[in-house]
Coordinates of C-alpha atoms in Angstrom, one line a residue:
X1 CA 13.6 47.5 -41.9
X2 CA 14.1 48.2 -45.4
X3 CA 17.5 46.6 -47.0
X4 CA 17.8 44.2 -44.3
X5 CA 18.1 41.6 -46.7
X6 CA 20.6 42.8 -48.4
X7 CA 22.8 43.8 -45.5
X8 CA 22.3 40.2 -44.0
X9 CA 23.7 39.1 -47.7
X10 CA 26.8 41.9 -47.0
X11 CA 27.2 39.7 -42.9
X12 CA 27.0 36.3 -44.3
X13 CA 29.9 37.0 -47.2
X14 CA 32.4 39.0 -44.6
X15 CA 31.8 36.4 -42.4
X16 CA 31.9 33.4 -44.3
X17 CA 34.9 31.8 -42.9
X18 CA 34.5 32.8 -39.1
X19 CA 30.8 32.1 -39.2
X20 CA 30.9 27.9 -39.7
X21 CA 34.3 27.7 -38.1
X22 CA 32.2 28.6 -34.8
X23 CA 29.2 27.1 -35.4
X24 CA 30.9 23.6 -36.6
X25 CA 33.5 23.6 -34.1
X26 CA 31.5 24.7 -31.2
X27 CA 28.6 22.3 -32.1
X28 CA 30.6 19.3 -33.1
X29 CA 32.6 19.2 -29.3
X30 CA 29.4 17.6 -27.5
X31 CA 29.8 14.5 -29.8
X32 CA 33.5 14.3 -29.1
X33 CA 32.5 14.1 -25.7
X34 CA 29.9 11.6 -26.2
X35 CA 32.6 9.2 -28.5
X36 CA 35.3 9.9 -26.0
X37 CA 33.7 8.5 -22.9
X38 CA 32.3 5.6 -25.1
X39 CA 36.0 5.0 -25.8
X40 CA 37.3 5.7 -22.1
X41 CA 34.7 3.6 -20.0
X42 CA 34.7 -0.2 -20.5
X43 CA 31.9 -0.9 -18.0
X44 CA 29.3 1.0 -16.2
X45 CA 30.8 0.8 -13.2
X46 CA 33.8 2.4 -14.4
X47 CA 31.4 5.6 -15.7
X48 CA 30.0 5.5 -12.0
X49 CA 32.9 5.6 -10.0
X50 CA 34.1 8.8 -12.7
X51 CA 31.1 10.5 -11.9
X52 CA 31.2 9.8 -8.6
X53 CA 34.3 11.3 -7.9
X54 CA 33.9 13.8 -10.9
X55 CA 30.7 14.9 -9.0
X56 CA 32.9 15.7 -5.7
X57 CA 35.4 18.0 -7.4
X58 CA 35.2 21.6 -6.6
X59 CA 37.5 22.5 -9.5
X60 CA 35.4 20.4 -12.2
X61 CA 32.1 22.2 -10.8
X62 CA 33.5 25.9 -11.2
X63 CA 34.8 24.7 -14.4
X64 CA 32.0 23.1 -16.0
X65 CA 28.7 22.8 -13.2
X66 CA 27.0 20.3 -11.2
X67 CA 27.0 16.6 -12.1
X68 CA 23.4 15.2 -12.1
X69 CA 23.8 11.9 -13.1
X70 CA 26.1 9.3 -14.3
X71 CA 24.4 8.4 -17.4
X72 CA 26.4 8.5 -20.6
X73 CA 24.1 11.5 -21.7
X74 CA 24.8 13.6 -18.5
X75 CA 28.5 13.5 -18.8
X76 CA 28.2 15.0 -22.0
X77 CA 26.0 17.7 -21.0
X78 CA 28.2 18.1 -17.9
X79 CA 31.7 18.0 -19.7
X80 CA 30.3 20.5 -22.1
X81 CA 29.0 23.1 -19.4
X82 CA 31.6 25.6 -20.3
X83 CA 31.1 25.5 -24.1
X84 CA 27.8 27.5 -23.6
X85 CA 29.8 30.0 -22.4
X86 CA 31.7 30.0 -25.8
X87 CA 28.8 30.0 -27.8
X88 CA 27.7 33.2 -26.0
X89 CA 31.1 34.6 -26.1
X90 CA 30.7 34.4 -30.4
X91 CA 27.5 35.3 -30.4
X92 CA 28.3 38.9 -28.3
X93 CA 31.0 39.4 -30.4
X94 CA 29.6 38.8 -34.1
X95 CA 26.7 41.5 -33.1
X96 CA 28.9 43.9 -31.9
X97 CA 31.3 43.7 -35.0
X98 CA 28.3 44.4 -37.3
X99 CA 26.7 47.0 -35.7
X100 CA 28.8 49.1 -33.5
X101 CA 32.1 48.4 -35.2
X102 CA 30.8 49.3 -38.5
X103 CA 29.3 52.2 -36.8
X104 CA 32.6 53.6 -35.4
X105 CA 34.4 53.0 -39.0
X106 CA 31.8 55.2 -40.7
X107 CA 30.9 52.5 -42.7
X108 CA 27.2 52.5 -41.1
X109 CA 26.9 55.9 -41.9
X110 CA 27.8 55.5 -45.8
X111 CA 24.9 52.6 -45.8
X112 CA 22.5 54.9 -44.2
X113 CA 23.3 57.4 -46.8
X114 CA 21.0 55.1 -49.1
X115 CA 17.8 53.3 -48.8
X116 CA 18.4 51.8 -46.0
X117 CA 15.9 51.9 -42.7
X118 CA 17.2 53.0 -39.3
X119 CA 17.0 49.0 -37.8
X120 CA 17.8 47.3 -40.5
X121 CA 21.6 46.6 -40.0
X122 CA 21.1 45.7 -36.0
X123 CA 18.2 43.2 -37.3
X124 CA 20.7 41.8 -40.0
X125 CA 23.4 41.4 -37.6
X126 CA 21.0 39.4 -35.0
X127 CA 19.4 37.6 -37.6
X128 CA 23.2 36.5 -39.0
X129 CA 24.2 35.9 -35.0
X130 CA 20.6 34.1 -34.4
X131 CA 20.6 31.9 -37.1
X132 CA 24.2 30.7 -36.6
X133 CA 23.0 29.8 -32.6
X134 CA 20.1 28.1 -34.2
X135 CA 22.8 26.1 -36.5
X136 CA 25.0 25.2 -33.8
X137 CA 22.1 23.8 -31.7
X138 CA 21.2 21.7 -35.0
X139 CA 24.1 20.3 -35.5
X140 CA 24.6 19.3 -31.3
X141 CA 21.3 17.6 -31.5
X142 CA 21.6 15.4 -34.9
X143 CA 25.9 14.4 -34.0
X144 CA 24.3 13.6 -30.4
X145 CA 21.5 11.3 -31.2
X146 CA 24.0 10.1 -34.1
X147 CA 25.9 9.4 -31.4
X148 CA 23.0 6.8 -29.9
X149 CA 22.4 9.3 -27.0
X150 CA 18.1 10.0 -26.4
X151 CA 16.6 12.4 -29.1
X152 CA 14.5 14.0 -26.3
X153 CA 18.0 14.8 -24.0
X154 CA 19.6 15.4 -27.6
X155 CA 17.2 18.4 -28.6
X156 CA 17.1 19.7 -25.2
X157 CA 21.5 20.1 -25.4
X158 CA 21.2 21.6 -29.0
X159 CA 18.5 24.3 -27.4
X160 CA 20.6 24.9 -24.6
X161 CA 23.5 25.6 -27.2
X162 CA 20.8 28.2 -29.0
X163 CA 19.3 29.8 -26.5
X164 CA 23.4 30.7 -25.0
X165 CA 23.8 32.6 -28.5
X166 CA 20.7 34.1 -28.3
X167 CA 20.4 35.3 -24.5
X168 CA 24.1 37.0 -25.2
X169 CA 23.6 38.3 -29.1
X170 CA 20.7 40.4 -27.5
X171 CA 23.3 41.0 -25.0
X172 CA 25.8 42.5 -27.5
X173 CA 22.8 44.3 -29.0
X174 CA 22.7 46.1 -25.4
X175 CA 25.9 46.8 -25.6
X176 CA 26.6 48.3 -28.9
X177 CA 24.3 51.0 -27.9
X178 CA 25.7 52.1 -24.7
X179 CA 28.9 53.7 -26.0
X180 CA 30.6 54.9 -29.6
X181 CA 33.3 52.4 -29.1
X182 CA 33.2 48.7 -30.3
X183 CA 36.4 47.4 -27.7
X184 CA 34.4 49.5 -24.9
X185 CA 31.0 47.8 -26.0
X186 CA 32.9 44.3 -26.2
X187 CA 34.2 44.9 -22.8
X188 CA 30.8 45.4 -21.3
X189 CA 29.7 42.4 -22.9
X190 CA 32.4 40.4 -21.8
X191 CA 32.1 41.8 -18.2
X192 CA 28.1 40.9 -18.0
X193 CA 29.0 37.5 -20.0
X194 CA 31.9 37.3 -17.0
X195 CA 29.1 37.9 -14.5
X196 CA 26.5 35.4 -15.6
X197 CA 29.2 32.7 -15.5
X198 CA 30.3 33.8 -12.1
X199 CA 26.9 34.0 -10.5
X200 CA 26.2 30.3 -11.8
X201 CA 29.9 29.4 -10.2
X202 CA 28.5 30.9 -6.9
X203 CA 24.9 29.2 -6.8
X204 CA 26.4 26.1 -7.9
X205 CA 29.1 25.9 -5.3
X206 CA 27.4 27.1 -2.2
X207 CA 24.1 25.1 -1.0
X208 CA 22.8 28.1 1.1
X209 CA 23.2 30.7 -2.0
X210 CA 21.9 28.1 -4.7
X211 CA 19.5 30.9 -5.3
X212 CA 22.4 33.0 -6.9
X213 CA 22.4 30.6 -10.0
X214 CA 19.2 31.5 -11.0
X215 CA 20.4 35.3 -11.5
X216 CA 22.3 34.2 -14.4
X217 CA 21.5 33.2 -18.0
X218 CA 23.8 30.4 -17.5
X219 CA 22.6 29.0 -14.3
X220 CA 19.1 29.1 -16.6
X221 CA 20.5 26.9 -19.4
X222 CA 22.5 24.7 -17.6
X223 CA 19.1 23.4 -15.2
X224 CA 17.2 22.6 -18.6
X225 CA 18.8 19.2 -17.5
X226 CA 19.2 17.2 -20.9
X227 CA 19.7 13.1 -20.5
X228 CA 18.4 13.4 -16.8
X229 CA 16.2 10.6 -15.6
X230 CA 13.2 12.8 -14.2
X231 CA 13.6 14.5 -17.8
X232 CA 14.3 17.6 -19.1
X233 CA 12.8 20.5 -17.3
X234 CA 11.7 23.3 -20.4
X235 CA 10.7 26.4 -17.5
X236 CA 14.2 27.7 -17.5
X237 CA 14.3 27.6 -21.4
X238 CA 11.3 29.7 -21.3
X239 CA 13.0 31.6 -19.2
X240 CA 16.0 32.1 -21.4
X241 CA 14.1 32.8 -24.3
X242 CA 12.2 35.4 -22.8
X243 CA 15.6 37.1 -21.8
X244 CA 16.3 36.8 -25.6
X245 CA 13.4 38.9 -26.8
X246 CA 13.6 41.1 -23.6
X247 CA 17.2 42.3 -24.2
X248 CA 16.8 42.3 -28.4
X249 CA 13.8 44.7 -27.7
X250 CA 15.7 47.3 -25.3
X251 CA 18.6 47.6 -27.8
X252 CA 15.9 48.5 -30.3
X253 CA 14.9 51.1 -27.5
X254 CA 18.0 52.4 -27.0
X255 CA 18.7 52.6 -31.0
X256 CA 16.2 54.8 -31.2
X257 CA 17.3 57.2 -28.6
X258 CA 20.6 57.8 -29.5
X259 CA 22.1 59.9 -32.0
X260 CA 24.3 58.4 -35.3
X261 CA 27.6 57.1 -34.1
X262 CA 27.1 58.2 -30.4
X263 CA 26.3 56.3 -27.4
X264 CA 24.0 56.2 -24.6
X265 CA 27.0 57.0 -22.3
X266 CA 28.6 59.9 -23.1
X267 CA 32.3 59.8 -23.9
X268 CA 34.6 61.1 -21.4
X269 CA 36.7 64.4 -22.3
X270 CA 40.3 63.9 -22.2
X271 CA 43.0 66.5 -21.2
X272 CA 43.9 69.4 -23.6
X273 CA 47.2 68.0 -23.7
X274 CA 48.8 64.7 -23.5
X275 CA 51.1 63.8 -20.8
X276 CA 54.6 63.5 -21.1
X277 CA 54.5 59.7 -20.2
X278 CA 52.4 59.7 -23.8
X279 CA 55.7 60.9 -26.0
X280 CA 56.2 57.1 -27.6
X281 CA 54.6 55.0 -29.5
X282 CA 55.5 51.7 -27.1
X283 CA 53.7 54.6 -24.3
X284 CA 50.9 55.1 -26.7
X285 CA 50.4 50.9 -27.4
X286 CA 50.7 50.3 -23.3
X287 CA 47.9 53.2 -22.6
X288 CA 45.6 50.8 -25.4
X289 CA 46.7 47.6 -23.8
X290 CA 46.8 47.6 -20.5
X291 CA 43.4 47.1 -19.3
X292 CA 43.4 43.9 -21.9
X293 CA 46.6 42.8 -20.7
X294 CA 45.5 43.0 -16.7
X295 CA 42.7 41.8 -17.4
X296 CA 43.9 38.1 -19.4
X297 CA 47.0 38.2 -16.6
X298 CA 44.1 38.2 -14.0
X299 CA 42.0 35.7 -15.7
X300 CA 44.7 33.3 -16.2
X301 CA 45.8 33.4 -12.5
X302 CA 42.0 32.4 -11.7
X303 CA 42.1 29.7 -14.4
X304 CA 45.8 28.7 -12.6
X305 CA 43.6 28.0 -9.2
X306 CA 41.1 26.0 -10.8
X307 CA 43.2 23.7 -12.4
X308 CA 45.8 23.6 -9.5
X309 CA 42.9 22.5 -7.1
X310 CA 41.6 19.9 -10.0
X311 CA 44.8 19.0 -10.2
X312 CA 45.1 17.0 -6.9
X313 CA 42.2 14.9 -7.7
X314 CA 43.9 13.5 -11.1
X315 CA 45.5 10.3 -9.1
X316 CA 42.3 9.3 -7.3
X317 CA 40.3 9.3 -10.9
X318 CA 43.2 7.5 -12.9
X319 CA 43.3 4.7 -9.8
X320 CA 39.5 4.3 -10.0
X321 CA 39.3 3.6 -14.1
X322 CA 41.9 2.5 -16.8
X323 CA 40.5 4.6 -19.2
X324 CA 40.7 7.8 -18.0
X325 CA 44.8 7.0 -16.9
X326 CA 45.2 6.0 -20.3
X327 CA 43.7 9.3 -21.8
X328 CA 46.0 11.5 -20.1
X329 CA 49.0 9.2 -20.8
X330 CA 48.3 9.3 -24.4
X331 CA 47.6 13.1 -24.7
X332 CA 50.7 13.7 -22.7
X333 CA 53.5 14.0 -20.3
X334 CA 55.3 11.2 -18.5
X335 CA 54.3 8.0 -16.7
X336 CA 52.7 10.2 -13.8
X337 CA 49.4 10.9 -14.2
X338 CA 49.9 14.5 -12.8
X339 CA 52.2 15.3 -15.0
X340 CA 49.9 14.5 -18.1
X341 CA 47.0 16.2 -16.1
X342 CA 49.3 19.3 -16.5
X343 CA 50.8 18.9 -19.8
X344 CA 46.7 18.7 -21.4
X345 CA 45.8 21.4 -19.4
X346 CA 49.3 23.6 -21.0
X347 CA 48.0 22.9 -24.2
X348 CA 45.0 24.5 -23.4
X349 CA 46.0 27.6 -21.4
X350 CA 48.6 27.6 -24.8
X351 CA 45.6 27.8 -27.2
X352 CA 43.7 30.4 -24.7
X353 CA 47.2 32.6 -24.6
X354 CA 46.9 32.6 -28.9
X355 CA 43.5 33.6 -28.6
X356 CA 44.9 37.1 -26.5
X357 CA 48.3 36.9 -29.0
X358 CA 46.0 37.5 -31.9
X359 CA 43.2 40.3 -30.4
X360 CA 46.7 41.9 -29.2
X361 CA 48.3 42.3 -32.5
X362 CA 44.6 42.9 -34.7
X363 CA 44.7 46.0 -31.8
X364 CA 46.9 47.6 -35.0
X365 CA 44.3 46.7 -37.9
X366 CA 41.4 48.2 -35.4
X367 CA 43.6 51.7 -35.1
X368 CA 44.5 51.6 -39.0
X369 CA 40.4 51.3 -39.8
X370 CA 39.0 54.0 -37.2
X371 CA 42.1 56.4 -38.8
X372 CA 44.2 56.6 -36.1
X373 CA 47.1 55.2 -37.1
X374 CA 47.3 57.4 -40.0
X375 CA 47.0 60.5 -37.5
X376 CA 50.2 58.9 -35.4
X377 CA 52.1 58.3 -38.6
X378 CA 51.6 61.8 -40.3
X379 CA 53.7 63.1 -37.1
X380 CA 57.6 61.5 -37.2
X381 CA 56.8 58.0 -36.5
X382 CA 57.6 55.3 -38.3
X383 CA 55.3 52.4 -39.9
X384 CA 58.1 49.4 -37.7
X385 CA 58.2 51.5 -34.4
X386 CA 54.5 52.0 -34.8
X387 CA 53.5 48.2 -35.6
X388 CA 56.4 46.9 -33.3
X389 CA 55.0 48.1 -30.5
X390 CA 51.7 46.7 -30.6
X391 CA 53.6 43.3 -31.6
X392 CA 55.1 43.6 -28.1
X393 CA 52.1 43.3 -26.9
X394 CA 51.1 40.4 -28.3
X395 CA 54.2 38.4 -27.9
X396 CA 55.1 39.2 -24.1
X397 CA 51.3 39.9 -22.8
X398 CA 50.8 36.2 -23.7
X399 CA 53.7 35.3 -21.8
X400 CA 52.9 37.4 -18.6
X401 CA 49.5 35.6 -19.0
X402 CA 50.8 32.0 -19.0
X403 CA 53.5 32.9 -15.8
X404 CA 50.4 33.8 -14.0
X405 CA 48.3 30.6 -14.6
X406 CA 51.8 28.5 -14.0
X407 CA 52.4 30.0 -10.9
X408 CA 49.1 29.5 -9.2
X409 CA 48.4 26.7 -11.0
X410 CA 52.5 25.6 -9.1
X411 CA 51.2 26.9 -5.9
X412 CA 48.0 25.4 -5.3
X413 CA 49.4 21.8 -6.6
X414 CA 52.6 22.5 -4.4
X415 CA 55.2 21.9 -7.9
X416 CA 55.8 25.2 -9.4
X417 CA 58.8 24.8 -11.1
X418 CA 57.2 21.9 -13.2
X419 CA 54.0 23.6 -13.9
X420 CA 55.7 27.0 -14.8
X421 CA 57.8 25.3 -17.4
X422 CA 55.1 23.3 -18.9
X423 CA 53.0 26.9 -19.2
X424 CA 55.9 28.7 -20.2
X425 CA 57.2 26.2 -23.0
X426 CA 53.4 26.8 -25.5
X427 CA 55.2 29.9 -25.6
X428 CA 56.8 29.9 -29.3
X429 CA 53.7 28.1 -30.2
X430 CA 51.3 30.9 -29.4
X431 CA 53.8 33.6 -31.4
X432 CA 53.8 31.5 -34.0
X433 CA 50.4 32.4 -34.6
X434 CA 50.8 36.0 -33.5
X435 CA 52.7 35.8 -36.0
X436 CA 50.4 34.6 -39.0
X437 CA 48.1 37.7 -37.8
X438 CA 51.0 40.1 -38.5
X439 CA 51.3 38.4 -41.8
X440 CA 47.7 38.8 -43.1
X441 CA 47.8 42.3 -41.4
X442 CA 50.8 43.0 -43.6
X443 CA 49.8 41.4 -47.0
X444 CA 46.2 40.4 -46.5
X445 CA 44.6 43.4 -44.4
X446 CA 40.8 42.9 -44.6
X447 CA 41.0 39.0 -43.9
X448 CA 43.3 39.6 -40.7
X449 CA 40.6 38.2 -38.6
X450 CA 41.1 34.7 -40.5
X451 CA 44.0 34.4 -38.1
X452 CA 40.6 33.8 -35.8
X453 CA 40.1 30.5 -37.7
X454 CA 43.7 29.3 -37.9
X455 CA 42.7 29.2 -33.7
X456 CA 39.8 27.6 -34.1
X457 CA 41.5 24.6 -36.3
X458 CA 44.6 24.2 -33.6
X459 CA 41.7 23.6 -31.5
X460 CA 40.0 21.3 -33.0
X461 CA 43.1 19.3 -34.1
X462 CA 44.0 20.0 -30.3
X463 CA 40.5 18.3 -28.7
X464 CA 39.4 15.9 -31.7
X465 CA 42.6 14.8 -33.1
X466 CA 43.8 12.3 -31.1
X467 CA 40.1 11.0 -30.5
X468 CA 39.4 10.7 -34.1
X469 CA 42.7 9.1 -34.7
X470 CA 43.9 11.4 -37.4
X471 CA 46.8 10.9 -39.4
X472 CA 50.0 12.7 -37.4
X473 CA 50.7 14.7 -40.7
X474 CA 47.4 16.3 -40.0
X475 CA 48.3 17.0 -36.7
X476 CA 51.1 18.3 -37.3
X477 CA 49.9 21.5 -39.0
X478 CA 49.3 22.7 -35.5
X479 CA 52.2 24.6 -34.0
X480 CA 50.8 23.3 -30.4
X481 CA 51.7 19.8 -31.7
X482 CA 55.5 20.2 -31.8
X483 CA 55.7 21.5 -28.0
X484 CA 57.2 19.0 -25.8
X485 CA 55.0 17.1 -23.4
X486 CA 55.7 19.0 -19.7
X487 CA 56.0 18.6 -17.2
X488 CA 57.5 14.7 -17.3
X489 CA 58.2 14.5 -20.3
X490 CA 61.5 15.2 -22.3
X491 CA 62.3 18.7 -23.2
X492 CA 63.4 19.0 -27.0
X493 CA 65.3 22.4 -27.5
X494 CA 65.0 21.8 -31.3
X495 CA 61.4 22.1 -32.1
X496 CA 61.3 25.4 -29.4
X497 CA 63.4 26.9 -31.9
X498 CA 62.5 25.8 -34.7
X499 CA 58.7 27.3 -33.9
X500 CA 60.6 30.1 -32.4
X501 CA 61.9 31.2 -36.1
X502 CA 58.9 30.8 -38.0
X503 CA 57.5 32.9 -35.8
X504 CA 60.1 35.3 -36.2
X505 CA 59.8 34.8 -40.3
X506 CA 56.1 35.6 -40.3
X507 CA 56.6 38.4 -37.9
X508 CA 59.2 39.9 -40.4
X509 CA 57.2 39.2 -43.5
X510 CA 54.2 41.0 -41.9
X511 CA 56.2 44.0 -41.2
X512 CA 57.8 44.1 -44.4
X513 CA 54.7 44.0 -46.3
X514 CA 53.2 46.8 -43.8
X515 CA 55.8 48.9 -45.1
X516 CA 54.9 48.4 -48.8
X517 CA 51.4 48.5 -48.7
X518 CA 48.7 51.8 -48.5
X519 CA 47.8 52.4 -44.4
X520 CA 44.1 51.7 -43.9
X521 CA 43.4 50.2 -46.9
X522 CA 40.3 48.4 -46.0

C-alpha cells in the first residue's frame, strides 16, 4: 500500500473537474424531483391519480421501476430509479481510467518504477471512486430532507445512491484486470452494468419471474424502499454492500495473479498481415468504431420503444392533472400534449447522442496516448485524413443513433415522420459539442475529457433550468436550448444553421491546432 496517499492526491487533481460535476449533478437531481412535483401537484388527489396511472405504465416501469406508493417521497425515489444506474455508470468508469488506462499508457509502470507498492494505485482509484459515491449519497440525503421529505427515507435514497457507486467501482476493479485494454475493460463493465439493469427490467415486469430482480445489484438497491410506509427495508443494502467488498476483494485476487500490463484473458493474435479492406485510415477509424457505433444505434432503437409505448399514455396523465399538462407545455412542443411528450424526450435522446459524439471523437486522443497514432502517421498519412476520419464518426454515428430511436420511437406511437424530425433536428446541437472536444483535443490535449463536463452542464441547464427558473441568458449557453421545439412546434431554419456553423468553426479550429501542435503530447 505504500504511496497510496500520494497517488490518491495525483486522482483527486486530474480529476478535479469531472469528479464534483458527477457527484453534484447526479446528487442534486433527486431534489429537483422532489421541488418539481411540489410545483406540479396542487392537491393530493392530483399526486394519486399520477401515480396511479404512473404505476400502470409499462414504459415508466422499464425506465425507471415499480411504483410503491403515492407519497411525495416515493415519487422521488421512483422518478429517480434510473439515476442509480448513472451513478454506477461513473463510478465503473473513473476506476477503470485510473487503473487500467494508466496501465495501458505505461504510465503505471513509470510509478511502479519508484516506491510505490503493488496495490496501491487500484486502492487510490477506489478510494477516489468510493469517496465520491459516499459524497453523492450525502448530498441526496441533506437537499432531500432540505426538501421537507422524512430524514429516515432521506438517508435510506442517499445510501442507495452510495452503495450503486460502490457495487459497480468494485465492478470496474473486476474488469480492469481481465484484459490489457481499458475500452475492452469498459466494455465489460458496461455489458455486466447493462445486465444488472436488464435483469431488474425482467423481475420488475413479469410477476412469475420477480425472482429475476433479485440477480441484479439494481433490483437490490431499488427494494431498499426509501419514503415507504412499512419503512425502509436495510436486508438488500446489506446485500449490496457485501457485493461491494466481495467484488473489491477478487480484483485484489486477480491483481495479484497477473503480470504488469497483461490481463487475465489473453489477447487474441491478429493476422500477419492486414487485409486489404485495412488500406485507409476512414477503414482503420470504422474497424475502431463499429462495435461502439452498433452498439449506441442498438441502444437507442431500444430506448425508441420505451418512449414510443410511454408515449401513448401522455394524454391520459395530462387529462387527469393540470400540472403535469402544463409541464410538458412549458418544456416544449405545441398545444398537443404528445407533441411536447416528444419534443422533452428529443432533448434527451439529443443530450444522450453528445454523450456518444464526444467518446467518438476522444477515440483520437485515446490512440495519440497508447502511441498509435504516431505509428499510423510515420507511414504517408496525414494529421486531417487521420483526425477526419474519427470526426466522422462522431458527427454521423450520432445521427445513425438518433434515426434509430426516431423511427421506433415513430413506429410504436404510429407518427414517424413527426418523431424522426424532432430526433433528427438535436442534430447540430450534439456536433456542436463534438465539436468543442475537437477543439480541446487540438489546443488543450490533456483536458479533452472537460468536454465530459460541458455535457454534464447542458444537462443540468437541460433538467433544472426551467424548474429553478433561471435567467434565459443562462440557458442559453446550452446549444440544446436554440433547437426548435418538435414535433408541433415551429421549425426555425436559422438557429439549425447557425449551431450548424459553430460547430463547423470549432471543428476547424481543432484541426488546425492538431496540425500545429507535437502528436501525443500528454
Amino acid at each position: 500500500m505504500t504511496g497510496t496517499l500520494r497517488l490518491l492526491r495525483l486522482a483527486l487533481r486530474r480529476d478535479r473537474v469531472i469528479l464534483p460535476l458527477w457527484v453534484l449533478g447526479l446528487g442534486l437531481l433527486p431534489y429537483v424531483y422532489a421541488s418539481s412535483f411540489q410545483t406540479l401537484f396542487a392537491t393530493e388527489a392530483e399526486r394519486v391519480d399520477y401515480a396511479r396511472i404512473s404505476a400502470g405504465n409499462a414504459g415508466f416501469l422499464a425506465l425507471y421501476g415499480p411504483l410503491h406508493g403515492d407519497s411525495l417521497g416515493e415519487l422521488v425515489v421512483w422518478r429517480g430509479g434510473f439515476v442509480p444506474v448513472m451513478v454506477g455508470l461513473a463510478a465503473l468508469l473513473t476506476v477503470i481510467r485510473h487503473t487500467r488506462a494508466d496501465e495501458e499508457a505505461g504510465r503505471t509502470e513509470l510509478l511502479r518504477a519508484t516506491v510505490t507498492g503493488r496495490f496501491a494505485q487500484l486502492t487510490a482509484a477506489l478510494i477516489l471512486t468510493c469517496g465520491a459515491a459516499l459524497l453523492t449519497g450525502a448530498v441526496v440525503a441533506v437537499t432531500t430532507i432540505g426538501a421537507g421529505l422524512p430524514v429516515a427515507g432521506s438517508l435510506a435514497l442517499g445510501a442507495v445512491f452510495m452503495l450503486s457507486g460502490w457495487m459497480f467501482a468494485g465492478v470496474g476493479a473486476v474488469a480492469a484486470q481481465l484484459t490489457g485494454s481499458a475500452r475492452s475493460a469498459r466494455s465489460i463493465a458496461v455489458v455486466a452494468l447493462g445486465g444488472a439493469y436488464l435483469l431488474r427490467l425482467v423481475g420488475d415486469i413479469s410477476d412469475r419471474a420477480e425472482f429475476v430482480a433479485w440477480l441484479s445489484p439494481i433490483g437490490w438497491v431499488h427494494r431498499v424502499f426509501p419514503y415507504s410506509a412499512s419503512g425502509e427495508d436495510w436486508r438488500p443494502a446489506m446485500l449490496a454492500l457485501g457485493f461491494a467488498v466481495a467484488t473489491v476483494g477478487v480484483s485484489a485476487y486477480l491483481m495479484a495473479h497477473r503480470d504488469m500490463g497483461a490481463g487475465l484473458v489473453a489477447a487474441r493474435l491478429g493476422p500477419r498481415t492486414a487485409a486489404a479492406s485495412l488500406r485507409s485510415p476512414l477503414a482503420l477509424a470504422w474497424r475502431l468504431h463499429r462495435g461502439l457505433l452498433l452498439g449506441w444505434v442498438a441502444g437507442f432503437a431500444a430506448l425508441g420503444l420505451v418512449f414510443g409505448a410511454v408515449g401513448s399514455s401522455m394524454v391520459e396523465l395530462a387529462s387527469d392533472s393540470e400540472g403535469v399538462d402544463e409541464m410538458f407545455t412549458r418544456i416544449g412542443g405545441g398545444g398537443e400534449v404528445t407533441d411536447a411528450y416528444f419534443a422533452t424526450t428529443a432533448a434527451i435522446c439529443g443530450l444522450i447522442a453528445a454523450c456518444y459524439a464526444v467518446q467518438a471523437a476522444l477515440r483520437m486522443r485515446d490512440e495519440e496516448q497508447t502511441g498509435h497514432a504516431e505509428a499510423v502517421l510515420s507511414t504517408s498519412v496525414g494529421r486531417l485524413a487521420w483526425a477526419g476520419s474519427h470526426l466522422l464518426f462522431a458527427l454521423a454515428g450520432p445521427a445513425a443513433a438518433l434515426l434509430a430511436e426516431g423511427v421506433c420511437a415513430g413506429v410504436v406511437h404510429g407518427t414517424p415522420g413527426p418523431v424522426v424530425g424532432a430526433s433528427l433536428a438535436q442534430l447540430p446541437a450534439v456536433w456542436v459539442l463534438a465539436g468543442v472536444t475537437m477543439l480541446l483535443i487540438g489546443t488543450l490535449p490533456r483536458l479533452a475529457s472537460v468536454a465530459w463536463a460541458v455535457i454534464g452542464v447542458c444537462l443540468l441547464l437541460l433538467l433544472a433550468g426551467p424548474l429553478l427558473e433561471l435567467d434565459q441568458w443562462v440557458l442559453d449557453l446550452s446549444p440544446f436550448t436554440h433547437v426548435p421545439h418538435l414535433p408541433g412546434g415551429s421549425v426555425g431554419v436559422a438557429p439549425l444553421v447557425v449551431l450548424s456553423a459553430v460547430a463547423v468553426g470549432l471543428g476547424v479550429a481543432g484541426l488546425a491546432a492538431l496540425r500545429r501542435r507535437d502528436v501525443r503530447a500528454l
